[in-house]
Amino acid sequence: MKKLMITLVLFSGVIALISLWPEDEKTQGTMDPRPESSDTAYVNVKEYGAIGDGEHDDTEAIRTAIEENDHIYFPTGTYLITGSIEVDSKRVEGSGMDTAVIHSTANEPIFRITGSKNDVRNLGLSYEGWDQREYTKRNAIQFEEQVANSVFESIHMVSVYRGFYISQDKENYAFSVNMRNIYIYQYAKNAIHLVPPQGGNTGSVIENIYTSNGLRDNRYEAEVVPFVFERASEMTLIQLNAEWANIDTAFQFDYCFNVVVISPHIEGNNLRNENNTFFDINDSNIKIVGGRAYDNEIEANSSIFTMKWNSMVSADTFYAESNEETGGTLSLLHTRDSTEGRLELTGFKTDKDELLQNQFLLNEDGTPILTRLNDQSYFDGMGVYTATELPEPSASWRGKMILVERGGSDRIYICVFTGSGYAWQEMSKSGENT
């Protein structure tokens, strides 16, 4: 009886000690953290035979798990695949973008998104090898069909041809798609390339995207365009970072309408070819709020803005600082085939004096492109443009005013119709034409 009592006391003590043991110590090394979602009806891919050791081919196990379930979870590991994984209206998530990695050896997309209402997050996506220029189908996430109402969040992409891409072989587009906290390193062509073959992209929000191809002394050599958007409308881009790459342009917009770009960051890039630019805008309506172009190396004549056709650009509080001109000049604006383009600048700041001068820029039809720049906004508010010399008077200038500095003082002229033609008349000297 005495021995039994001693045994019961010892057993009770052991139970008490276990109950006091820290929870993380009890479970450490035995299981992977569960997804943050409150939804517990997920399936672990390892239940379908995936190994996650980076050596065994997990392609079929992953395909089967995703095909048969709506919510699939990848615990910590490296999952080797040799073909694409199709995702159609599924939730696919991992333990973290640096701990759950899907690594592909195929010249194919990692994920083919073929439907709407998808949620892909907390994963790393990578391809074998450093240089992907020969592997043009290595697009980490490729949209096929009509992708809508989907979320892509906390994803780390490495060594890809493109990060996000819309397939060009059918009527594919993106509607109301959210991308957040995406990191894209060592990309051969584009980080995000949303160009629908038909229709348009609308209603999407893309935020906190970081791209990099490495520092100048250890960089992926290819010249790239980090962000490409075509036929986009009602789209908001927040804190997109085009950094540390050899770029043709940082942002390319073609036929886009009502796109707002908030706080774009352009840093550490090299512009090596003639007419490289930070913003390439073609027949588009773009609003830029805030932003900075910093520590870029200008190796050939380049510009902050390039406008083509009838583009309208408004940039408010943009900084261009510490950009080094080693073989070319950085200008404010380059135009091509522009007949009715217009650029509005307010709160523009730079350490390059030439960019602060109110440059007199005209469309091909003689109408002004640059309508407002810093302290000239007072005159611009009255419809007054500045120039070093008066242009040829014409119908397009009729009723418009120009401020010219002559003899150390400012003079304002207005273009009027005289009955036989057009002429500039100085406002302070009524009746005298020049």
Short mmCIF file of C-alpha atoms in Angstrom, two decimals:
data_model
loop_
_atom_site.label_atom_id
_atom_site.label_comp_id
_atom_site.label_asym_id
_atom_site.label_seq_id
_atom_site.Cartn_x
_atom_site.Cartn_y
_atom_site.Cartn_z
CA MET A 1 0.00 0.00 0.00
CA LYS A 2 2.83 2.37 0.93
CA LYS A 3 4.58 1.69 -2.38
CA LEU A 4 1.34 2.40 -4.27
CA MET A 5 0.95 5.78 -2.51
CA ILE A 6 4.55 6.78 -3.36
CA THR A 7 3.99 5.81 -7.00
CA LEU A 8 0.80 7.92 -7.22
CA VAL A 9 2.55 10.96 -5.71
CA LEU A 10 5.47 10.69 -8.14
CA PHE A 11 3.11 10.29 -11.11
CA SER A 12 1.09 13.37 -10.05
CA GLY A 13 4.31 15.40 -9.82
CA VAL A 14 5.37 14.45 -13.33
CA ILE A 15 1.95 15.48 -14.71
CA ALA A 16 2.21 18.82 -12.91
CA LEU A 17 5.67 19.50 -14.34
CA ILE A 18 4.51 18.71 -17.87
CA SER A 19 1.57 21.07 -17.53
CA LEU A 20 3.95 23.90 -16.58
CA TRP A 21 6.30 23.31 -19.52
CA PRO A 22 6.23 26.19 -22.08
CA GLU A 23 3.93 25.42 -25.02
CA ASP A 24 6.55 26.20 -27.64
CA GLU A 25 9.08 23.93 -25.96
CA LYS A 26 6.59 21.02 -25.99
CA THR A 27 5.88 21.31 -29.71
CA GLN A 28 9.23 22.53 -31.03
CA GLY A 29 10.57 20.30 -33.77
CA THR A 30 7.50 18.11 -33.90
CA MET A 31 5.08 20.05 -36.11
CA ASP A 32 4.97 22.99 -38.47
CA PRO A 33 3.04 26.14 -37.48
CA ARG A 34 -0.54 26.05 -38.71
CA PRO A 35 -1.73 28.62 -41.25
CA GLU A 36 -2.73 31.95 -39.73
CA SER A 37 -6.25 31.46 -41.12
CA SER A 38 -8.98 30.43 -38.69
CA ASP A 39 -10.03 27.91 -41.31
CA THR A 40 -8.80 24.54 -40.05
CA ALA A 41 -10.14 22.52 -42.98
CA TYR A 42 -6.84 22.55 -44.84
CA VAL A 43 -4.88 19.63 -46.20
CA ASN A 44 -1.14 19.26 -45.73
CA VAL A 45 0.54 18.34 -49.05
CA LYS A 46 2.67 15.82 -47.18
CA GLU A 47 -0.49 13.82 -46.58
CA TYR A 48 -0.50 13.22 -50.34
CA GLY A 49 3.09 12.04 -50.43
CA ALA A 50 5.03 15.27 -50.97
CA ILE A 51 8.48 15.03 -49.35
CA GLY A 52 9.76 18.64 -49.41
CA ASP A 53 13.44 17.73 -49.27
CA GLY A 54 14.42 19.46 -52.54
CA GLU A 55 15.45 16.15 -54.12
CA HIS A 56 12.31 14.04 -54.65
CA ASP A 57 9.89 15.03 -57.41
CA ASP A 58 6.77 16.29 -55.62
CA THR A 59 4.88 17.39 -58.76
CA GLU A 60 2.16 14.74 -58.83
CA ALA A 61 1.61 14.76 -55.08
CA ILE A 62 1.05 18.52 -55.14
CA ARG A 63 -1.21 18.35 -58.20
CA THR A 64 -3.40 15.71 -56.59
CA ALA A 65 -3.62 17.57 -53.28
CA ILE A 66 -4.69 20.79 -55.02
CA GLU A 67 -7.10 19.03 -57.38
CA GLU A 68 -8.92 17.24 -54.56
CA ASN A 69 -9.02 20.01 -51.95
CA ASP A 70 -9.92 23.69 -51.66
CA HIS A 71 -7.34 24.70 -49.02
CA ILE A 72 -3.81 23.31 -49.32
CA TYR A 73 -0.96 23.91 -46.91
CA PHE A 74 2.81 23.58 -47.48
CA PRO A 75 4.80 23.08 -44.26
CA THR A 76 8.46 24.05 -44.09
CA GLY A 77 10.50 22.46 -46.88
CA THR A 78 11.70 22.76 -50.46
CA TYR A 79 9.31 21.12 -52.91
CA LEU A 80 10.88 20.09 -56.20
CA ILE A 81 8.57 20.13 -59.23
CA THR A 82 9.14 19.27 -62.89
CA GLY A 83 5.98 20.77 -64.39
CA SER A 84 3.28 23.39 -63.80
CA ILE A 85 0.70 23.34 -61.02
CA GLU A 86 -2.82 24.43 -62.01
CA VAL A 87 -4.75 26.51 -59.48
CA ASP A 88 -8.47 27.13 -60.01
CA SER A 89 -10.46 28.79 -57.21
CA LYS A 90 -8.19 27.46 -54.47
CA ARG A 91 -6.41 28.64 -51.34
CA VAL A 92 -2.73 27.68 -51.44
CA GLU A 93 -0.45 28.79 -48.63
CA GLY A 94 2.82 27.91 -47.00
CA SER A 95 4.53 28.31 -43.65
CA GLY A 96 6.39 31.39 -44.95
CA MET A 97 7.92 32.87 -48.09
CA ASP A 98 11.43 31.78 -47.04
CA THR A 99 10.55 28.48 -45.37
CA ALA A 100 8.08 26.83 -47.79
CA VAL A 101 9.68 26.98 -51.25
CA ILE A 102 8.45 25.46 -54.50
CA HIS A 103 11.48 24.97 -56.76
CA SER A 104 11.01 24.17 -60.46
CA THR A 105 13.32 22.67 -63.07
CA ALA A 106 10.79 23.04 -65.91
CA ASN A 107 10.59 25.70 -68.61
CA GLU A 108 7.00 26.31 -67.57
CA PRO A 109 5.10 28.49 -65.10
CA ILE A 110 5.11 27.30 -61.50
CA PHE A 111 1.45 28.20 -60.98
CA ARG A 112 -1.09 28.44 -63.81
CA ILE A 113 -4.04 30.43 -62.48
CA THR A 114 -7.03 29.24 -64.49
CA GLY A 115 -9.96 30.60 -62.50
CA SER A 116 -11.15 33.27 -60.07
CA LYS A 117 -11.38 33.51 -56.26
CA ASN A 118 -7.86 32.26 -55.66
CA ASP A 119 -5.72 32.97 -52.58
CA VAL A 120 -2.00 32.22 -52.84
CA ARG A 121 0.29 33.34 -50.02
CA ASN A 122 3.31 32.73 -47.75
CA LEU A 123 5.38 30.86 -50.33
CA GLY A 124 8.74 31.02 -52.07
CA LEU A 125 8.85 30.32 -55.82
CA SER A 126 12.13 29.69 -57.63
CA TYR A 127 13.74 28.12 -60.70
CA GLU A 128 17.06 26.40 -61.05
CA GLY A 129 19.93 28.41 -62.49
CA TRP A 130 20.94 32.06 -62.44
CA ASP A 131 20.23 33.32 -65.97
CA GLN A 132 16.70 32.70 -67.25
CA ARG A 133 16.89 34.57 -70.58
CA GLU A 134 16.71 31.32 -72.57
CA TYR A 135 13.72 30.07 -70.56
CA THR A 136 10.97 32.45 -71.62
CA LYS A 137 8.18 30.34 -70.10
CA ARG A 138 9.57 30.49 -66.59
CA ASN A 139 6.89 32.87 -65.34
CA ALA A 140 6.36 32.13 -61.65
CA ILE A 141 2.63 32.92 -61.67
CA GLN A 142 0.85 32.97 -65.02
CA PHE A 143 -2.77 34.05 -65.46
CA GLU A 144 -4.79 31.95 -67.87
CA GLU A 145 -8.48 32.37 -68.51
CA GLN A 146 -10.23 35.30 -66.76
CA VAL A 147 -8.73 35.77 -63.31
CA ALA A 148 -10.83 37.84 -60.90
CA ASN A 149 -11.33 38.47 -57.19
CA SER A 150 -8.02 36.86 -56.27
CA VAL A 151 -5.28 37.60 -53.72
CA PHE A 152 -1.53 36.97 -54.01
CA GLU A 153 0.31 37.90 -50.83
CA SER A 154 3.71 37.47 -49.14
CA ILE A 155 5.47 35.66 -52.00
CA HIS A 156 9.22 35.58 -52.64
CA MET A 157 10.24 34.89 -56.27
CA VAL A 158 13.84 34.15 -57.26
CA SER A 159 15.46 33.49 -60.67
CA VAL A 160 12.37 33.89 -62.85
CA TYR A 161 11.83 35.09 -66.41
CA ARG A 162 8.81 37.04 -65.18
CA GLY A 163 7.13 37.15 -61.79
CA PHE A 164 3.50 37.69 -62.83
CA TYR A 165 2.41 37.30 -66.45
CA ILE A 166 -0.86 37.14 -68.41
CA SER A 167 -0.76 34.40 -71.02
CA GLN A 168 -1.12 35.74 -74.57
CA ASP A 169 -2.80 32.73 -76.19
CA LYS A 170 -6.48 33.48 -75.46
CA GLU A 171 -8.83 36.07 -73.96
CA ASN A 172 -7.15 36.41 -70.57
CA TYR A 173 -7.26 39.35 -68.21
CA ALA A 174 -7.18 40.31 -64.54
CA PHE A 175 -10.12 41.91 -62.72
CA SER A 176 -10.11 43.00 -59.07
CA VAL A 177 -6.83 41.26 -58.28
CA ASN A 178 -4.80 42.18 -55.20
CA MET A 179 -1.04 41.67 -54.98
CA ARG A 180 0.68 42.52 -51.70
CA ASN A 181 4.13 42.07 -50.19
CA ILE A 182 5.80 40.49 -53.22
CA TYR A 183 9.60 40.25 -53.53
CA ILE A 184 11.08 39.47 -56.96
CA TYR A 185 14.84 38.91 -57.33
CA GLN A 186 16.93 38.01 -60.37
CA TYR A 187 14.24 38.38 -63.02
CA ALA A 188 15.22 38.21 -66.70
CA LYS A 189 12.43 40.26 -68.31
CA ASN A 190 9.74 41.73 -66.03
CA ALA A 191 8.68 41.56 -62.42
CA ILE A 192 5.01 42.23 -63.22
CA HIS A 193 3.77 42.10 -66.83
CA LEU A 194 0.00 42.58 -67.03
CA VAL A 195 -0.80 42.86 -70.73
CA PRO A 196 -4.12 41.25 -71.69
CA PRO A 197 -4.29 39.90 -75.28
CA GLN A 198 -7.92 41.13 -75.41
CA GLY A 199 -10.09 43.24 -73.16
CA GLY A 200 -8.52 45.06 -70.22
CA ASN A 201 -7.37 44.89 -66.62
CA THR A 202 -9.48 46.83 -64.16
CA GLY A 203 -10.09 47.42 -60.47
CA SER A 204 -6.86 45.90 -59.14
CA VAL A 205 -4.68 47.07 -56.23
CA ILE A 206 -0.97 46.24 -56.24
CA GLU A 207 1.09 47.26 -53.21
CA ASN A 208 4.51 46.87 -51.62
CA ILE A 209 6.34 45.18 -54.47
CA TYR A 210 10.15 45.05 -54.23
CA THR A 211 12.36 44.13 -57.19
CA SER A 212 16.12 43.78 -57.47
CA ASN A 213 18.69 42.21 -59.78
CA GLY A 214 21.69 42.83 -57.54
CA LEU A 215 24.24 45.53 -56.84
CA ARG A 216 26.26 47.11 -59.65
CA ASP A 217 29.35 44.96 -59.05
CA ASN A 218 27.35 41.72 -58.79
CA ARG A 219 24.26 42.04 -60.95
CA TYR A 220 22.11 39.99 -63.24
CA GLU A 221 23.22 41.55 -66.53
CA ALA A 222 20.01 41.62 -68.57
CA GLU A 223 18.22 44.90 -69.26
CA VAL A 224 14.71 44.70 -67.88
CA VAL A 225 11.43 46.58 -67.45
CA PRO A 226 10.24 45.87 -63.89
CA PHE A 227 6.60 46.95 -64.29
CA VAL A 228 4.52 46.75 -67.49
CA PHE A 229 0.79 47.57 -67.63
CA GLU A 230 -1.43 47.73 -70.71
CA ARG A 231 -5.13 48.52 -71.04
CA ALA A 232 -5.41 48.97 -67.29
CA SER A 233 -8.14 51.11 -65.76
CA GLU A 234 -9.14 52.11 -62.22
CA MET A 235 -5.93 50.52 -60.94
CA THR A 236 -3.98 51.64 -57.85
CA LEU A 237 -0.26 50.94 -57.48
CA ILE A 238 1.19 51.60 -54.01
CA GLN A 239 4.89 51.54 -53.12
CA LEU A 240 6.25 49.73 -56.15
CA ASN A 241 10.04 49.60 -55.95
CA ALA A 242 12.09 49.35 -59.16
CA GLU A 243 15.57 48.91 -57.74
CA TRP A 244 19.09 47.72 -58.56
CA ALA A 245 18.82 46.58 -62.16
CA ASN A 246 19.83 47.58 -65.68
CA ILE A 247 16.56 49.04 -66.92
CA ASP A 248 15.08 50.23 -70.21
CA THR A 249 12.31 51.84 -68.17
CA ALA A 250 11.05 51.35 -64.63
CA PHE A 251 7.32 51.76 -65.35
CA GLN A 252 5.67 51.21 -68.74
CA PHE A 253 2.04 52.23 -69.27
CA ASP A 254 0.31 51.62 -72.62
CA TYR A 255 -3.32 52.61 -73.24
CA CYS A 256 -4.03 52.91 -69.51
CA PHE A 257 -6.84 54.98 -68.09
CA ASN A 258 -7.22 56.40 -64.56
CA VAL A 259 -4.22 54.66 -63.02
CA VAL A 260 -2.89 56.09 -59.73
CA VAL A 261 0.72 55.41 -58.74
CA ILE A 262 1.43 56.21 -55.07
CA SER A 263 5.01 56.58 -53.85
CA PRO A 264 6.94 54.73 -56.59
CA HIS A 265 10.61 54.24 -55.67
CA ILE A 266 13.32 54.04 -58.34
CA GLU A 267 16.80 53.44 -56.92
CA GLY A 268 20.20 52.04 -57.84
CA ASN A 269 19.46 51.37 -61.51
CA ASN A 270 21.68 51.85 -64.55
CA LEU A 271 20.22 53.44 -67.69
CA ARG A 272 22.62 52.39 -70.42
CA ASN A 273 20.84 53.12 -73.72
CA GLU A 274 19.66 56.27 -75.49
CA ASN A 275 16.14 57.37 -74.47
CA ASN A 276 15.90 55.09 -71.46
CA THR A 277 13.39 56.52 -69.00
CA PHE A 278 11.86 56.10 -65.56
CA PHE A 279 8.25 56.42 -66.77
CA ASP A 280 7.32 55.38 -70.33
CA ILE A 281 3.74 56.53 -70.90
CA ASN A 282 1.92 55.84 -74.15
CA ASP A 283 -1.62 57.12 -74.82
CA SER A 284 -2.42 56.91 -71.10
CA ASN A 285 -3.85 58.93 -68.21
CA ILE A 286 -1.60 58.53 -65.15
CA LYS A 287 -1.56 60.22 -61.74
CA ILE A 288 1.67 59.96 -59.71
CA VAL A 289 1.51 60.92 -56.03
CA GLY A 290 4.83 61.21 -54.25
CA GLY A 291 7.79 59.07 -55.27
CA ARG A 292 11.54 59.24 -55.60
CA ALA A 293 14.23 58.54 -58.19
CA TYR A 294 17.51 58.19 -56.31
CA ASP A 295 21.09 56.99 -56.91
CA ASN A 296 20.54 55.92 -60.52
CA GLU A 297 23.45 55.98 -62.97
CA ILE A 298 22.73 57.70 -66.29
CA GLU A 299 25.06 56.19 -68.93
CA ALA A 300 23.17 57.54 -71.99
CA ASN A 301 20.74 60.41 -72.58
CA SER A 302 17.65 59.51 -70.60
CA SER A 303 14.57 61.16 -69.11
CA ILE A 304 12.34 61.04 -66.08
CA PHE A 305 9.20 61.01 -68.25
CA THR A 306 8.71 59.82 -71.83
CA MET A 307 5.30 60.64 -73.30
CA LYS A 308 3.91 59.24 -76.54
CA TRP A 309 0.74 60.10 -78.39
CA ASN A 310 -1.92 61.83 -76.32
CA SER A 311 -0.87 61.09 -72.76
CA MET A 312 -1.90 63.06 -69.69
CA VAL A 313 0.42 62.84 -66.69
CA SER A 314 0.08 64.55 -63.33
CA ALA A 315 2.97 64.18 -60.87
CA ASP A 316 2.61 65.65 -57.38
CA THR A 317 5.57 65.83 -54.97
CA PHE A 318 8.17 63.83 -56.85
CA TYR A 319 11.88 63.82 -55.92
CA ALA A 320 14.79 63.23 -58.31
CA GLU A 321 18.05 63.33 -56.37
CA SER A 322 21.64 62.02 -56.40
CA ASN A 323 21.36 60.55 -59.90
CA GLU A 324 24.85 60.38 -61.41
CA GLU A 325 25.39 61.31 -65.07
CA THR A 326 28.37 59.22 -66.20
CA GLY A 327 27.81 59.10 -69.98
CA GLY A 328 24.57 60.91 -70.68
CA THR A 329 22.21 63.61 -69.48
CA LEU A 330 19.02 63.14 -67.47
CA SER A 331 16.25 65.39 -68.78
CA LEU A 332 12.81 66.03 -67.42
CA LEU A 333 10.75 65.00 -70.45
CA HIS A 334 11.14 63.28 -73.80
CA THR A 335 8.22 63.23 -76.25
CA ARG A 336 7.46 61.16 -79.32
CA ASP A 337 4.51 61.41 -81.71
CA SER A 338 2.76 63.66 -79.20
CA THR A 339 -0.05 65.88 -80.48
CA GLU A 340 -2.06 66.65 -77.36
CA GLY A 341 0.11 65.39 -74.49
CA ARG A 342 0.29 67.24 -71.21
CA LEU A 343 2.49 66.97 -68.11
CA GLU A 344 1.60 68.67 -64.83
CA LEU A 345 4.25 68.91 -62.14
CA THR A 346 3.79 70.23 -58.62
CA GLY A 347 6.14 69.96 -55.69
CA PHE A 348 8.94 68.69 -57.92
CA LYS A 349 12.30 68.61 -56.11
CA THR A 350 15.77 67.86 -57.47
CA ASP A 351 19.42 68.66 -56.90
CA LYS A 352 19.94 69.09 -60.67
CA ASP A 353 19.41 72.79 -61.48
CA GLU A 354 18.58 72.15 -65.12
CA LEU A 355 15.51 70.15 -64.13
CA LEU A 356 14.20 73.03 -62.00
CA GLN A 357 14.17 75.40 -64.95
CA ASN A 358 10.73 75.79 -66.43
CA GLN A 359 11.47 74.12 -69.73
CA PHE A 360 9.42 75.35 -72.68
CA LEU A 361 8.06 72.18 -74.25
CA LEU A 362 5.58 71.93 -77.11
CA ASN A 363 3.53 69.26 -78.80
CA GLU A 364 3.80 68.92 -82.56
CA ASP A 365 0.78 71.21 -82.99
CA GLY A 366 2.43 73.95 -80.92
CA THR A 367 0.38 73.50 -77.74
CA PRO A 368 2.29 73.35 -74.44
CA ILE A 369 3.13 70.06 -72.78
CA LEU A 370 4.55 71.21 -69.47
CA THR A 371 1.81 73.21 -67.79
CA ARG A 372 3.01 73.73 -64.24
CA LEU A 373 6.29 73.57 -62.38
CA ASN A 374 6.92 74.71 -58.80
CA ASP A 375 6.90 78.49 -58.29
CA GLN A 376 5.51 79.09 -61.79
CA SER A 377 2.18 77.69 -60.64
CA TYR A 378 0.92 81.26 -60.02
CA PHE A 379 1.28 82.12 -63.67
CA ASP A 380 0.12 78.72 -64.79
CA GLY A 381 -3.03 79.18 -62.73
CA MET A 382 -3.79 82.16 -64.95
CA GLY A 383 -2.95 80.17 -68.04
CA VAL A 384 0.47 81.80 -68.45
CA TYR A 385 3.36 79.78 -69.87
CA THR A 386 7.03 80.66 -69.67
CA ALA A 387 9.60 80.68 -72.44
CA THR A 388 12.94 82.18 -73.34
CA GLU A 389 11.61 83.20 -76.76
CA LEU A 390 8.15 83.58 -78.21
CA PRO A 391 7.03 80.77 -80.52
CA GLU A 392 5.41 81.34 -83.88
CA PRO A 393 1.90 82.80 -83.23
CA SER A 394 -0.87 80.49 -84.45
CA ALA A 395 -4.49 79.51 -83.91
CA SER A 396 -3.47 77.00 -81.24
CA TRP A 397 -1.91 79.83 -79.20
CA ARG A 398 -4.85 82.23 -79.59
CA GLY A 399 -5.88 83.66 -76.20
CA LYS A 400 -2.91 82.06 -74.39
CA MET A 401 -0.27 84.08 -72.54
CA ILE A 402 3.49 83.65 -72.30
CA LEU A 403 5.89 85.15 -69.77
CA VAL A 404 9.32 86.06 -71.19
CA GLU A 405 12.22 87.57 -69.27
CA ARG A 406 13.72 90.46 -71.27
CA GLY A 407 16.17 93.07 -70.09
CA GLY A 408 16.12 91.79 -66.53
CA SER A 409 12.33 92.07 -66.18
CA ASP A 410 9.32 89.87 -66.89
CA ARG A 411 6.98 90.62 -69.77
CA ILE A 412 3.71 88.89 -70.53
CA TYR A 413 2.39 88.47 -74.08
CA ILE A 414 -0.96 87.24 -75.38
CA CYS A 415 -1.61 85.75 -78.79
CA VAL A 416 -4.38 87.58 -80.66
CA PHE A 417 -6.01 87.44 -84.07
CA THR A 418 -5.42 90.72 -85.94
CA GLY A 419 -7.80 90.14 -88.83
CA SER A 420 -5.06 89.14 -91.22
CA GLY A 421 -3.21 86.67 -89.02
CA TYR A 422 -1.97 86.02 -85.50
CA ALA A 423 0.48 88.07 -83.43
CA TRP A 424 1.89 88.36 -79.93
CA GLN A 425 0.76 91.47 -78.06
CA GLU A 426 2.52 92.60 -74.89
CA MET A 427 -0.05 92.89 -72.09
CA SER A 428 1.56 95.98 -70.54
CA LYS A 429 1.61 97.83 -73.87
CA SER A 430 -1.89 97.65 -75.23
CA GLY A 431 -2.14 98.05 -78.97
CA GLU A 432 1.52 97.29 -79.71
CA ASN A 433 2.16 93.98 -81.45
CA THR A 434 5.47 92.15 -81.69
#
